[in-house]
C-alpha positions as a printed NumPy array, in Angstrom:
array([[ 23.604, -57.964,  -4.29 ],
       [ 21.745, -54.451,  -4.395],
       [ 23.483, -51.733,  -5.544],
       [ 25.108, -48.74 ,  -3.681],
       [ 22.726, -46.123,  -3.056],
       [ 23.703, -43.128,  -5.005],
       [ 24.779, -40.71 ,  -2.688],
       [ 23.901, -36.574,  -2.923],
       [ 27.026, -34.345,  -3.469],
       [ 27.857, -32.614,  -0.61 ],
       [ 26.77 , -29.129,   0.199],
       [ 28.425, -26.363,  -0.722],
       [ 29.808, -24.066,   2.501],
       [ 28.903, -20.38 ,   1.23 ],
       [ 31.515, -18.468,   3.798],
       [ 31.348, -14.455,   4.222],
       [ 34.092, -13.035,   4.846],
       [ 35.693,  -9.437,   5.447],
       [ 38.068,  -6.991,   5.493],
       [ 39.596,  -8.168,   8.097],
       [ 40.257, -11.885,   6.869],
       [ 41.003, -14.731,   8.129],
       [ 40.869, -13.03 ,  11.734],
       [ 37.105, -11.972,  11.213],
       [ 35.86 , -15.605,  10.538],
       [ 33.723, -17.513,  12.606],
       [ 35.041, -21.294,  13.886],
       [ 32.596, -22.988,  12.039],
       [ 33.347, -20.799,   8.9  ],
       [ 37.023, -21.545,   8.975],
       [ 36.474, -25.224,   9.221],
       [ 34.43 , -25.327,   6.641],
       [ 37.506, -23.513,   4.798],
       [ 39.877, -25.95 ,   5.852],
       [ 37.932, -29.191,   4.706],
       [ 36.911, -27.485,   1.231],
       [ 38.261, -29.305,  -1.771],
       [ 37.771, -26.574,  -3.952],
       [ 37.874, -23.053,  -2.849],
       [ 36.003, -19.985,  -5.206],
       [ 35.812, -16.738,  -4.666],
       [ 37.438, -13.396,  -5.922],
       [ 41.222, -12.875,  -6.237],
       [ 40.972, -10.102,  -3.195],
       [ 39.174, -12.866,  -1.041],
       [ 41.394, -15.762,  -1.882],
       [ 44.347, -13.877,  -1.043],
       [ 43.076, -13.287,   2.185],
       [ 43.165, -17.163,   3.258],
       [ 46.   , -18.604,   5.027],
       [ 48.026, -21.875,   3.623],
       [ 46.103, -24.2  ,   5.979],
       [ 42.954, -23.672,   3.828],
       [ 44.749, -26.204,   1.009],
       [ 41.909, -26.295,  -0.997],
       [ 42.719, -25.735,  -4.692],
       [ 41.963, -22.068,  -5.455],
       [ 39.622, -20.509,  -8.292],
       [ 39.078, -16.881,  -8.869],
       [ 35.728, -16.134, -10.759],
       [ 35.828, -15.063, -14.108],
       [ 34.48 , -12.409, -15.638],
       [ 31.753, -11.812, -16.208],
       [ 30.631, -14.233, -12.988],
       [ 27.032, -14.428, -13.354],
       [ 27.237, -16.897, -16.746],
       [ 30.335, -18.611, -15.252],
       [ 28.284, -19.962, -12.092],
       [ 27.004, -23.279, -13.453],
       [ 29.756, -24.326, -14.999],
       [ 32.546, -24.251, -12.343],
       [ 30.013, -25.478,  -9.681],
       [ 29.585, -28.604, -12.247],
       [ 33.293, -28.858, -12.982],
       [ 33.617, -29.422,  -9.329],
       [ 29.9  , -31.093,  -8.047],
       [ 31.857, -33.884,  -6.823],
       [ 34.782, -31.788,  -4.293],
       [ 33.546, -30.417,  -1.151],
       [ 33.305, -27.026,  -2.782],
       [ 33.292, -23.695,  -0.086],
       [ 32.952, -20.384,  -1.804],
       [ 33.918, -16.854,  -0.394],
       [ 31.483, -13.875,  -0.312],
       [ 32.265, -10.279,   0.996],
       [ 30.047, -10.324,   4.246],
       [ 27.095, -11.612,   4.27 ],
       [ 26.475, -13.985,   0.765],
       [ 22.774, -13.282,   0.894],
       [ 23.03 ,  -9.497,   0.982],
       [ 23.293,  -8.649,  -2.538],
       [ 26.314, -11.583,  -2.923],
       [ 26.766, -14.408,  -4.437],
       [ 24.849, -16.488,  -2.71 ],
       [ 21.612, -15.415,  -4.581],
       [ 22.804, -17.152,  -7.755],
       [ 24.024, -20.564,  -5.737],
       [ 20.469, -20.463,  -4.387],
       [ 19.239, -20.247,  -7.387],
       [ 21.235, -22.983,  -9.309],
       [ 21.283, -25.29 ,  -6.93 ],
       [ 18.468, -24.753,  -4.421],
       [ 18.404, -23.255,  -1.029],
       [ 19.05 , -27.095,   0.391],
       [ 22.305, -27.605,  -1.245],
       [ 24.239, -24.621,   0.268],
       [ 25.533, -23.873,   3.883],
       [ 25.681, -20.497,   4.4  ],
       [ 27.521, -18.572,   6.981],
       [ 27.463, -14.852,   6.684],
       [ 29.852, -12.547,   8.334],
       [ 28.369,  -8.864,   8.901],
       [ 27.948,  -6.697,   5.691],
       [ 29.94 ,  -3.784,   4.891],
       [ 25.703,  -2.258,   6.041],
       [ 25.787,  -3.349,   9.32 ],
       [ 29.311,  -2.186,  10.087],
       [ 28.468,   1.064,   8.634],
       [ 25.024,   1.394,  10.7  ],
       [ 27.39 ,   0.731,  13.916],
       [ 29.705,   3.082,  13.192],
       [ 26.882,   5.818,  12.775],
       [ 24.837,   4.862,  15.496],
       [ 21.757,   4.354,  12.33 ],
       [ 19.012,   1.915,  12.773],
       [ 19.815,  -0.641,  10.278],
       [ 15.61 ,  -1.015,   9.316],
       [ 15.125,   2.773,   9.27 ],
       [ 18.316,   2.862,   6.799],
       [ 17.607,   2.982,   2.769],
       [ 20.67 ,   0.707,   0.862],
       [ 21.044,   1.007,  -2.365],
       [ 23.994,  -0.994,  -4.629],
       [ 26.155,   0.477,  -7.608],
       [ 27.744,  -2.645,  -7.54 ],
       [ 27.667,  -3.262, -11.023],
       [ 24.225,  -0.88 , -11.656],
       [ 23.811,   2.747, -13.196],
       [ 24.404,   5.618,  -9.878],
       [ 21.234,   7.092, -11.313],
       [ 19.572,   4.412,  -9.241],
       [ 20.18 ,   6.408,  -6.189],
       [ 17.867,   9.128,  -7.387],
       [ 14.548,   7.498,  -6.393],
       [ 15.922,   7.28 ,  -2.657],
       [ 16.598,  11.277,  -2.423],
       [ 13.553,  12.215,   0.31 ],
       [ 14.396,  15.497,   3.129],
       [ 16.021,  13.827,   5.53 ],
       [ 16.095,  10.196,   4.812],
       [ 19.668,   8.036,   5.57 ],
       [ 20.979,   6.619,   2.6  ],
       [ 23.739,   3.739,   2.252],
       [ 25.138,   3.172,  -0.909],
       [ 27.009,   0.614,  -1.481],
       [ 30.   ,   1.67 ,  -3.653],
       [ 31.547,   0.251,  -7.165],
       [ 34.79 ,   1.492,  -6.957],
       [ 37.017,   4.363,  -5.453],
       [ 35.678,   6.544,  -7.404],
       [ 31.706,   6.404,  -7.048],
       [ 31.715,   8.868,  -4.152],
       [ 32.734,  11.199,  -6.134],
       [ 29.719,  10.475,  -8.883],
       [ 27.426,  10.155,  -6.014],
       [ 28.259,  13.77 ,  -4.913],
       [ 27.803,  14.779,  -8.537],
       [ 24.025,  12.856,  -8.758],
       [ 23.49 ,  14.876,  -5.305],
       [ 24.162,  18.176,  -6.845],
       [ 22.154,  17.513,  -9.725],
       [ 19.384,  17.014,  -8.124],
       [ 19.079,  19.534,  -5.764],
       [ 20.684,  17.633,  -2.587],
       [ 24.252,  19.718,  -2.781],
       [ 23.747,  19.975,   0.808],
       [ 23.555,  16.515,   1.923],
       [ 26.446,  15.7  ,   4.568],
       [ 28.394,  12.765,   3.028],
       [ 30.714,  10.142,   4.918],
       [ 32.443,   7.421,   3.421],
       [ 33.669,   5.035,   5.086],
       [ 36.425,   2.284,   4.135],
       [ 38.018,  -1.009,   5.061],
       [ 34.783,  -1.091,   7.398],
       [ 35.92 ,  -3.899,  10.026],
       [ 39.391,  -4.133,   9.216],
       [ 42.553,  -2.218,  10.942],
       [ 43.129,   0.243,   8.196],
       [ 39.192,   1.367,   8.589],
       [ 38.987,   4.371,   7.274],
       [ 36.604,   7.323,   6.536],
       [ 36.009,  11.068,   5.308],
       [ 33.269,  13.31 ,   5.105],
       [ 32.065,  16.48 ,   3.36 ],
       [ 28.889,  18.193,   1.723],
       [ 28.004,  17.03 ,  -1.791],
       [ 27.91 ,  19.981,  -3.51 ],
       [ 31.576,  20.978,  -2.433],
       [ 33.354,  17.509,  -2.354],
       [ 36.673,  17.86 ,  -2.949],
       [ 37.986,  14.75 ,  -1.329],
       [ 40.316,  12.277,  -3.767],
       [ 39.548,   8.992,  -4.626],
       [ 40.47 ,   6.492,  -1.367],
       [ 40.089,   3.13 ,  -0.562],
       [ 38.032,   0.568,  -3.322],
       [ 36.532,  -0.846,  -0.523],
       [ 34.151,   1.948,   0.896],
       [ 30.379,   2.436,   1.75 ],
       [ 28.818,   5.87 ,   1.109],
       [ 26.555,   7.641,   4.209],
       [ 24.303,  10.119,   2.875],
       [ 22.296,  12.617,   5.203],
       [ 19.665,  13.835,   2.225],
       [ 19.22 ,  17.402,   2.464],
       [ 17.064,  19.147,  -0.385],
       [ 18.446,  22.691,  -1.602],
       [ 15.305,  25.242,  -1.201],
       [ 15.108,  25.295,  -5.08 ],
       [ 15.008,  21.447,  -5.362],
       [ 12.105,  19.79 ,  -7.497],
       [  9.958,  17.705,  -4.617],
       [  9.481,  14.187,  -5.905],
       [  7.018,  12.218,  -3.26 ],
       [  7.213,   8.539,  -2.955],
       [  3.619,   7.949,  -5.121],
       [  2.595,   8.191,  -8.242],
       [  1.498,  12.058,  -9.755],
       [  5.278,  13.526, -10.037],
       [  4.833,  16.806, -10.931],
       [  4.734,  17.444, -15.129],
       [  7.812,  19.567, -14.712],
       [  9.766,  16.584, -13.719],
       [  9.733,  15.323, -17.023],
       [ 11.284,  16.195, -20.685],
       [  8.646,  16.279, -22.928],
       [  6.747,  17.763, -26.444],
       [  3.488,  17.708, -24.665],
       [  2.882,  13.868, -25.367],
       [  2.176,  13.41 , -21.127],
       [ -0.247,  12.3  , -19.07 ],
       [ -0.312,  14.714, -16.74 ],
       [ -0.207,  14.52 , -12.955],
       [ -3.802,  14.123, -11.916],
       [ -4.492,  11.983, -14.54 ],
       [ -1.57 ,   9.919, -14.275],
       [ -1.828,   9.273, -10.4  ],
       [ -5.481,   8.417, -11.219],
       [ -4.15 ,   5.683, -13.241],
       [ -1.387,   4.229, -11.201],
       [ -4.066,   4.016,  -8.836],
       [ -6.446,   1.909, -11.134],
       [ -2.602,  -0.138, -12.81 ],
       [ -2.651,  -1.144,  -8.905],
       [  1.429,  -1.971,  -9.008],
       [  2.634,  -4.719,  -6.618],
       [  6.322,  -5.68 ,  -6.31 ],
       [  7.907,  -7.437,  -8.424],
       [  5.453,  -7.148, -11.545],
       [  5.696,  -6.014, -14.83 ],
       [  4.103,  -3.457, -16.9  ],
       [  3.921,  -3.093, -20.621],
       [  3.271,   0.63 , -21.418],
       [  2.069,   1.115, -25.045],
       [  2.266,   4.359, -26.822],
       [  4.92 ,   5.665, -24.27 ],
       [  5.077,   8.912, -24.971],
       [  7.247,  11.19 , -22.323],
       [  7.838,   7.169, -19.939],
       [  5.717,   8.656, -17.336],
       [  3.232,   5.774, -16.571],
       [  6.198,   3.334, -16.849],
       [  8.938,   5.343, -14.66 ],
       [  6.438,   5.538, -11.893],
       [  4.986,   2.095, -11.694],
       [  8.794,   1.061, -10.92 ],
       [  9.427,   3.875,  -8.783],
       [  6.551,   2.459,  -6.599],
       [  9.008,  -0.774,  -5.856],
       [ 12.726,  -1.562,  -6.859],
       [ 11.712,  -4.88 ,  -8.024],
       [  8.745,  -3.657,  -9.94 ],
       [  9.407,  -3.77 , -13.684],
       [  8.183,  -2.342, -16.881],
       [  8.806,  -2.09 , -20.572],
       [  7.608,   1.396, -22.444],
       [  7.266,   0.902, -26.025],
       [  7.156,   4.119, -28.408],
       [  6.864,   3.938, -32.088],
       [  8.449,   7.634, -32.348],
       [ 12.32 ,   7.665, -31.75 ],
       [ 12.724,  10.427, -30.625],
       [ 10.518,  10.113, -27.791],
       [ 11.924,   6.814, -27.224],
       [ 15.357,   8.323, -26.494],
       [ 13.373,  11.131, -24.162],
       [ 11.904,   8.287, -22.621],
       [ 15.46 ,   6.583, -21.279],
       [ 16.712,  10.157, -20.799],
       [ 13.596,  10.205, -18.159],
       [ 13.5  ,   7.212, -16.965],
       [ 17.53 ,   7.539, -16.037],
       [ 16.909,  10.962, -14.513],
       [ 14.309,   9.894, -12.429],
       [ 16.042,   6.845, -10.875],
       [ 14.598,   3.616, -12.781],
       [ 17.009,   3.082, -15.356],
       [ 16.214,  -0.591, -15.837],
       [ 13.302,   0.673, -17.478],
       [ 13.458,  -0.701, -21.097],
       [ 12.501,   1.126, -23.967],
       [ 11.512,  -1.124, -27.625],
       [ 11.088,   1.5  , -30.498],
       [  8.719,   0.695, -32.837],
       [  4.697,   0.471, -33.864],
       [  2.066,  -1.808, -31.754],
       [  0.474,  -4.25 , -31.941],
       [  3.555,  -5.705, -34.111],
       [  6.265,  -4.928, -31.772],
       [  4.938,  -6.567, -28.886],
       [  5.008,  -9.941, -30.494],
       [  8.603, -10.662, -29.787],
       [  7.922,  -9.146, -25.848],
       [  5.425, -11.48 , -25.14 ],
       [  7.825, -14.293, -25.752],
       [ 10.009, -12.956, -22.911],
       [  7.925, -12.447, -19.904],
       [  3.938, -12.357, -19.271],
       [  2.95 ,  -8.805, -18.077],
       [  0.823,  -8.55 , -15.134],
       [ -0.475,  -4.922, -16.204],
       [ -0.799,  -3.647, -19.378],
       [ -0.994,   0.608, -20.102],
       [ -2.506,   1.952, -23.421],
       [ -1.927,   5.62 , -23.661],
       [ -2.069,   5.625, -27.602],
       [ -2.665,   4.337, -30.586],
       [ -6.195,   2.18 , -29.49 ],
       [ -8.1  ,   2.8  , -32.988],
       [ -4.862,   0.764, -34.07 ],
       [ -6.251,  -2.628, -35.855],
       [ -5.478,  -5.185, -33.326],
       [ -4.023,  -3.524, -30.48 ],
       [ -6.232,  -3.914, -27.883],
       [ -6.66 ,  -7.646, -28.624],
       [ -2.808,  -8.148, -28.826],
       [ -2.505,  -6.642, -25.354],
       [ -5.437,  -8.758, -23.633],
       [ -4.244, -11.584, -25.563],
       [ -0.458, -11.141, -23.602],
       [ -1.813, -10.042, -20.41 ],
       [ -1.822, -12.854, -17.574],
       [ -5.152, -13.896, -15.921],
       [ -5.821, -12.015, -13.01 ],
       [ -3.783,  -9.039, -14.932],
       [ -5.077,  -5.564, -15.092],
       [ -5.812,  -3.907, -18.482],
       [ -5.998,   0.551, -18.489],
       [ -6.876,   2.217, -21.212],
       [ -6.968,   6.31 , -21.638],
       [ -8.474,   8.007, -24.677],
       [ -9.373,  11.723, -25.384],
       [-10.827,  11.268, -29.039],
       [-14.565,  10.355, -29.749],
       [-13.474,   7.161, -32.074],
       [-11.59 ,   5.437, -29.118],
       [-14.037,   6.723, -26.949],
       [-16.511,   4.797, -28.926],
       [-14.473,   1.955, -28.611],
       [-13.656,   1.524, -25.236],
       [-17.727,   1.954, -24.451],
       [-18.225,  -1.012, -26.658],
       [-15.246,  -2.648, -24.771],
       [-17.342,  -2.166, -21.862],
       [-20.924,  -2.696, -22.625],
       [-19.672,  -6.578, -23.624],
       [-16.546,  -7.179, -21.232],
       [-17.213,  -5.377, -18.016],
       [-14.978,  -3.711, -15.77 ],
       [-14.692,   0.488, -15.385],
       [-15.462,   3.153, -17.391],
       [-14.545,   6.353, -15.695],
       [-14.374,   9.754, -17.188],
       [-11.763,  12.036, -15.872],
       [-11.885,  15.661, -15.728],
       [ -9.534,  18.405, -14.36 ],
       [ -9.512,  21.876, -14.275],
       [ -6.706,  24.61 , -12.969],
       [ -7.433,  27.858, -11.722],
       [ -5.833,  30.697, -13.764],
       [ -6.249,  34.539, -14.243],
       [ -9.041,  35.515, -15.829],
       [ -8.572,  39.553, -16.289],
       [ -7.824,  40.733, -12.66 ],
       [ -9.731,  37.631, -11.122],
       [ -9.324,  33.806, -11.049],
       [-11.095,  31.433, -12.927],
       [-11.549,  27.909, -13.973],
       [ -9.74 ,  26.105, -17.616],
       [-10.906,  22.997, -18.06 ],
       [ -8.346,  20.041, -19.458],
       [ -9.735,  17.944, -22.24 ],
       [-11.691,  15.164, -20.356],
       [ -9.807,  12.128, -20.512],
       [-11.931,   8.411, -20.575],
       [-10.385,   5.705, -19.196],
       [-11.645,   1.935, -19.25 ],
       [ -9.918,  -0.459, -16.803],
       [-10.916,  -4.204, -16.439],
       [ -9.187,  -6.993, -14.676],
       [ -8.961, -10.297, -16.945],
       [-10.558, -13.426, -16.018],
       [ -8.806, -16.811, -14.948],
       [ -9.052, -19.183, -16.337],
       [ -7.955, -16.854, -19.373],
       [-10.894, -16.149, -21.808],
       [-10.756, -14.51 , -25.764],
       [-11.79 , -10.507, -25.105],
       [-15.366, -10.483, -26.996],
       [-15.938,  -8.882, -30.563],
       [-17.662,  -5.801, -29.913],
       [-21.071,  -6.111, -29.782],
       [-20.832, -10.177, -29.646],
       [-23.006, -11.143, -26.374],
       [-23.562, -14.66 , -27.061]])
């Protein structure tokens, strides 16, 4: 007699639901609710569910993140459902099920987001609308949104982030951007208020609120485009910078995509770093700085300028990027200092990926000398960079040249090969 074929647990029902509960869920949602074994969500949600879901109840712990494989094991075997607020796959939970389990072992069925209420309330084209969450993350990520007359959402931490938000606003020269937040969005006790950043005097409301934000740039406010070559006054620095021209100029030749990482070695001021992830929010990059005090400047940067996920390791290379390469393979690599250091260069060609991008900028004669050598044996692009301002000269204008700044960049081979000893051609 064959055995019983082993039969796959069932899947588990990912249900969005609102603020206004039980009413606001779909037919197929609520049956789903009923028939669940096991019920998880947050206290809020749970408490929204009426007796007939029977299912045994359990809030998430916190943190939640780390707590996600082990209640979905304690309970593999239940017909599991688990409450998100709206829409699971709009920065919910249903990221992580996806990710533990696989996209096949979950039924999800969304509810609108707190975004698409707040688009139809405002009459703003949900794909021409910027969203940005402070659920959980720094409000300084808001500050690489803040364009002349761009529609923000932001979606809010707690009652009191509007009032930060308004704060960040001022600070950055957008005191006149009209805010409206709105509360309870979908519910009966929907809510909202509005005012100018710069002046908001409103008291904290409702937890459950979504911030509107009309950007509007006071005349005096620092312009900050969308691509790389911020201007130099946008930074805190002790003249360790690559300045604007020369920094756009390599951004262009780092090529950042989304989602990749940079290693940026000899950080100086964070400027090559902070603007490969202000290119994309998924981009990512790590700035390392043997100096501490520039490595504090750095984060102070980085923070100010809206990527404060960038991460900052103090210390000397080539020896503190050993214990970086054992956490993620960087798919660009940055060296704005230190080359003549013995080893560097190999250490970061070693790390980088195949297919990765390797950019190197010198201004002294000995790593001059060293990057042509580079070359001459490896390939790629030696470029020499030169820039020169117009300033008064007496009662006319005339030319100062920059010190001309060489820069090799090279993409590395797959499959991944040894970078040559200079000079070796065999």
């Amino acid at each position: 007699m064959s055995p019983s074929p082993v039969l796959p647990p069932p899947p588990v029902s990912v249900v969005g639901i609102g603020a206004d509960g039980w009413s606001g869920v779909s037919g197929g949602a609520r049956e789903a609710l009923r028939e669940a074994e096991v019920v998880i969500g947050g206290a809020r949600q749970l408490d929204l569910l009426p007796p007939e879901c029977a299912g045994v109840r359990v809030a998430w712990p916190s943190p939640l993140r780390p707590a996600v494989p082990r209640l979905l094991a304690e309970h593999r075997e239940r017909r599991i459902a688990v409450l998100a607020s709206g829409d699971p796959m709009f920065y919910g939970i249903g990221r992580a099920l996806a990710e533990e389990l696989g996209p096949e072992a979950l039924r999800v069925l969304p509810h609108p987001s707190s975004v698409s209420y707040a688009c139809a309330r405002l009459g703003w084209p949900l794909e021409d609308t910027e969203v940005v969450t402070l659920v959980g993350r720094p409000v300084s990520r808001l500050a690489v949104a803040l364009h002349e007359g761009r529609r923000l959402l932001a979606l809010s931490a707690d009652a009191s982030t509007p009032a930060t938000v308004a704060a960040l606003l001022t600070a950055h020269g957008f005191g006149p951007s009209r805010m409206r937040v709105l509360e309870q969005l979908g519910s009966e006790a929907e809510a909202y208020v509005e005012g100018v950043a710069e002046s908001w005097a409103h008291a904290p409301g409702d937890r459950l609120n979504v911030i509107a934000v009309d950007c509007r740039a006071s005349q005096d406010a620092l312009r900050l485009g969308a691509v790389p070559g911020l201007p130099d006054e946008a930074y805190e620095h002790d003249g360790q910078l690559t300045k604007r021209h020369i920094r756009a100029a390599t951004l262009g030749a780092l090529a950042p995509a989304p989602g990749e990482l940079l290693w940026d070695v000899g950080g100086g001021s964070g400027s090559i770093a902070i603007e490969w992830m202000r290119t994309h929010a998924s981009c990512r990059a790590v700035s390392v700085e043997r100096d501490p005090v520039r490595a504090e400047r750095i984060a102070r940067n980085a923070d100010r300028l809206g990527v404060p996920g960038l991460r900052v390791v103090t210390g000397p290379a080539p020896s503190s990027l050993s214990d970086l390469s054992e956490l993620d393979v960087p798919d660009a690599v940055f060296i704005g200092g230190g080359l003549t250091a013995p080893g560097l260069l190999d250490a970061c060609w070693e790390a980088l990926r195949p297919g990765g991008r390797l950019v190197a900028n010198t201004v002294t004669l000995e790593s001059e000398a060293l990057l042509a050598e580079r070359y001459r044996t490896y390939g790629g692009e030696l470029t020499r960079l030169a820039v020169a301002h117009a300033v008064p000269v007496g009662g006319f204008t005339g030319w100062r040249q920059a010190m001309p700044v060489t820069q090799w960049s090279v993409r590395k081979p797959s499959p991944p090969a040894s970078l040559p000893v200079p000079g070796d051609r065999t």
